[in-house]
Amino acid sequence: MNNSAGNTIRLLWAGLRALLVLTIVCGVIYPLAVTGVAQGVFPGKANGSEITANGKVVGSELIGQRYDLPLKKGEETAAPDLKWFQPRPSNGLGTNSVNTQYKLILSGATNRSGDNKDLIDWVTAAKAAVVKDNSVPGHPVSPSDVPADAVTSSGSGLDPAISPQYAQIQVRRVAERNHLGVDQVEKLVEQHTDGRILGFVGEPRVNVLQLNIALKELVNGG
């Protein structure tokens, strides 16, 4: 019995020591080492790819956000503030959608098939809204010109970028709402259009937050 008890104690002590060592190595040393390397090599990305304006953090270049008018009493969702470039939808458009406000905790796709009635209704309503919101006198938007990213969310529902085609559709509306020349706003879009990574990976894209920051500077005479 004494031998058995001694062996059990030794095994428990060995297991405890292994637990302590692994906790220190994996739970303290390794995370600190990775954090230190990340802060030294690419601190901006390690800290969330923050975007600042006038010395204040206004968002992340990796996470989309909405540009809405203040929510009125009785409203469930706020109307978009059309003086700004608008992002793509965030996982649906109706009140039953998964995520309409780019909330990180609700990241994910709607998982609805292409023939799902709710999805069809959302996309149809979204296309009609894009046409209505972005048509200005003398320059109506054709439904056939509305790109897919204007009416559908990304897989995560948090995509910070839109296609150059969607940005271009919004140019005349943004110019009119901010009393700017169309050529001025088109130049902003061109300046904030990123090409394919390495020339062939992905698609050209426009970061909406960075574009709106530049728009605000232009409006304020910056």
XYZ file of C-alpha atoms in Angstrom:
222
model
C 0.000 0.000 0.000
C 2.819 2.403 0.905
C 4.556 1.679 -2.403
C 1.337 2.266 -4.333
C 0.605 5.501 -2.481
C 4.150 6.720 -3.125
C 3.895 5.982 -6.831
C 0.583 7.823 -7.024
C 2.050 10.880 -5.289
C 5.074 10.876 -7.615
C 2.815 10.656 -10.674
C 0.615 13.473 -9.400
C 3.648 15.643 -8.651
C 5.099 14.950 -12.129
C 1.779 15.845 -13.713
C 1.548 19.044 -11.671
C 5.069 20.074 -12.661
C 4.290 19.409 -16.329
C 1.103 21.488 -16.008
C 3.005 24.384 -14.422
C 5.786 24.301 -17.018
C 3.374 24.129 -19.958
C 1.222 26.894 -18.466
C 4.247 29.189 -18.148
C 5.662 28.314 -21.576
C 2.402 28.250 -23.573
C 0.351 30.701 -21.531
C 2.973 33.350 -20.699
C 6.288 33.084 -22.544
C 4.925 32.177 -25.996
C 2.164 34.853 -26.102
C 4.622 37.512 -24.881
C 7.178 36.459 -27.503
C 4.617 36.526 -30.330
C 3.255 39.873 -29.139
C 6.768 41.326 -28.922
C 7.700 40.193 -32.419
C 4.408 41.467 -33.848
C 4.806 44.861 -32.178
C 8.365 45.116 -33.443
C 7.782 43.954 -37.029
C 4.285 45.264 -37.899
C 2.819 47.244 -34.968
C 0.002 48.723 -37.050
C -1.440 45.347 -38.002
C -0.800 43.937 -34.517
C -2.887 46.729 -33.011
C -5.877 46.162 -35.282
C -4.951 48.168 -38.404
C -6.454 51.285 -36.833
C -7.297 54.312 -38.953
C -6.905 57.735 -37.374
C -8.295 61.111 -38.375
C -7.282 64.335 -36.621
C -5.380 62.279 -34.054
C -8.416 60.168 -33.158
C -9.004 56.492 -33.945
C -12.102 56.311 -36.140
C -12.085 52.650 -37.137
C -10.105 49.795 -38.602
C -9.181 49.306 -42.240
C -10.241 45.655 -41.817
C -13.784 46.194 -40.473
C -16.629 47.934 -42.266
C -18.958 50.413 -40.660
C -22.167 52.197 -41.554
C -22.809 55.874 -42.253
C -26.362 56.546 -41.107
C -28.505 59.452 -40.061
C -29.338 59.601 -36.326
C -31.915 56.989 -35.394
C -35.354 58.558 -35.032
C -37.843 57.601 -32.354
C -39.739 54.477 -33.332
C -37.281 53.459 -36.042
C -35.649 50.027 -35.876
C -32.960 50.855 -38.420
C -31.564 54.248 -39.312
C -31.637 55.606 -42.850
C -28.286 55.951 -44.637
C -26.687 59.397 -44.626
C -26.392 59.907 -48.369
C -23.717 62.567 -48.231
C -21.241 59.754 -47.554
C -20.159 56.804 -49.629
C -22.102 53.793 -48.428
C -20.662 50.311 -47.728
C -22.035 47.019 -48.940
C -24.878 45.462 -46.923
C -23.893 43.642 -43.735
C -25.549 40.200 -43.886
C -28.975 41.044 -45.192
C -31.179 44.082 -45.259
C -34.410 43.254 -43.483
C -35.208 43.332 -39.790
C -34.856 39.538 -39.718
C -31.329 39.583 -41.131
C -28.343 38.391 -39.155
C -26.384 41.609 -38.946
C -27.283 45.043 -40.279
C -24.869 47.174 -38.269
C -21.441 45.547 -38.767
C -21.499 44.136 -35.233
C -18.445 41.934 -34.711
C -20.270 39.481 -32.463
C -22.638 38.676 -35.341
C -19.992 38.099 -37.994
C -20.973 35.454 -40.513
C -23.028 34.779 -43.600
C -26.816 34.438 -43.821
C -26.442 30.929 -45.319
C -29.472 31.427 -47.542
C -29.554 29.752 -50.943
C -29.872 31.681 -54.181
C -33.543 30.771 -54.532
C -34.469 31.680 -50.943
C -37.439 34.077 -50.988
C -36.102 36.281 -48.172
C -32.761 36.671 -49.923
C -34.438 37.462 -53.241
C -36.649 40.053 -51.548
C -33.657 41.663 -49.803
C -31.603 41.839 -52.989
C -34.535 43.214 -54.981
C -35.204 45.884 -52.342
C -31.508 46.708 -52.105
C -31.186 47.164 -55.863
C -34.221 49.442 -55.934
C -32.747 51.500 -53.078
C -29.365 51.805 -54.812
C -31.061 52.992 -58.005
C -33.269 55.484 -56.144
C -30.583 56.849 -53.806
C -27.922 57.323 -56.462
C -29.995 58.660 -59.344
C -29.599 62.411 -59.713
C -31.382 64.735 -62.170
C -30.168 63.981 -65.669
C -28.200 60.916 -64.576
C -30.445 58.000 -63.599
C -28.798 54.771 -62.453
C -29.737 51.743 -64.506
C -30.562 48.582 -62.504
C -28.236 46.664 -64.829
C -25.331 48.852 -63.665
C -25.753 47.934 -59.983
C -22.879 45.579 -59.027
C -23.349 42.514 -56.847
C -21.509 43.982 -53.837
C -24.061 46.816 -53.664
C -26.835 44.353 -52.819
C -25.081 41.460 -51.054
C -22.865 41.128 -48.009
C -19.488 39.435 -47.851
C -19.006 36.037 -46.222
C -18.120 37.689 -42.906
C -20.612 40.526 -43.257
C -17.805 42.896 -42.166
C -16.130 43.735 -45.484
C -14.651 47.272 -45.286
C -14.311 47.671 -49.053
C -16.563 48.076 -52.064
C -15.868 47.607 -55.747
C -14.791 50.601 -57.861
C -18.037 50.084 -59.809
C -20.152 50.587 -56.689
C -18.096 53.614 -55.676
C -18.517 55.101 -59.153
C -22.313 54.739 -58.997
C -22.276 56.850 -55.825
C -20.049 59.639 -57.171
C -22.734 61.967 -58.555
C -24.937 61.608 -55.468
C -22.015 62.333 -53.123
C -20.913 65.286 -55.243
C -24.420 66.777 -55.267
C -24.996 66.291 -51.534
C -21.665 67.915 -50.654
C -21.751 70.665 -53.310
C -18.618 69.349 -54.977
C -17.660 68.848 -58.586
C -18.141 65.370 -60.002
C -14.529 65.410 -61.212
C -13.336 66.130 -57.663
C -15.173 63.149 -56.224
C -14.130 60.883 -59.105
C -10.520 61.803 -58.409
C -10.975 60.844 -54.740
C -12.302 57.428 -55.755
C -9.404 56.924 -58.149
C -6.880 57.873 -55.456
C -8.392 55.389 -52.994
C -8.787 52.456 -55.360
C -6.409 49.603 -54.562
C -5.531 47.157 -57.320
C -5.153 43.406 -57.158
C -2.574 42.133 -54.661
C 0.660 41.333 -56.537
C -1.212 42.257 -59.688
C -3.348 39.139 -59.886
C -4.778 38.207 -56.457
C -8.296 39.375 -55.592
C -10.203 42.247 -57.160
C -9.728 46.053 -57.210
C -11.355 47.587 -54.144
C -12.067 50.865 -52.379
C -11.857 51.156 -48.589
C -15.019 53.080 -47.676
C -13.748 54.515 -44.388
C -10.548 55.871 -45.916
C -12.528 57.305 -48.833
C -15.002 59.043 -46.515
C -12.187 60.495 -44.420
C -10.683 61.986 -47.579
C -14.142 63.238 -48.606
C -14.607 64.976 -45.257
C -11.219 66.658 -45.619
C -12.174 67.854 -49.097
C -15.537 69.188 -47.901
C -13.840 71.002 -45.009
C -11.266 72.482 -47.336
C -8.419 70.236 -46.152
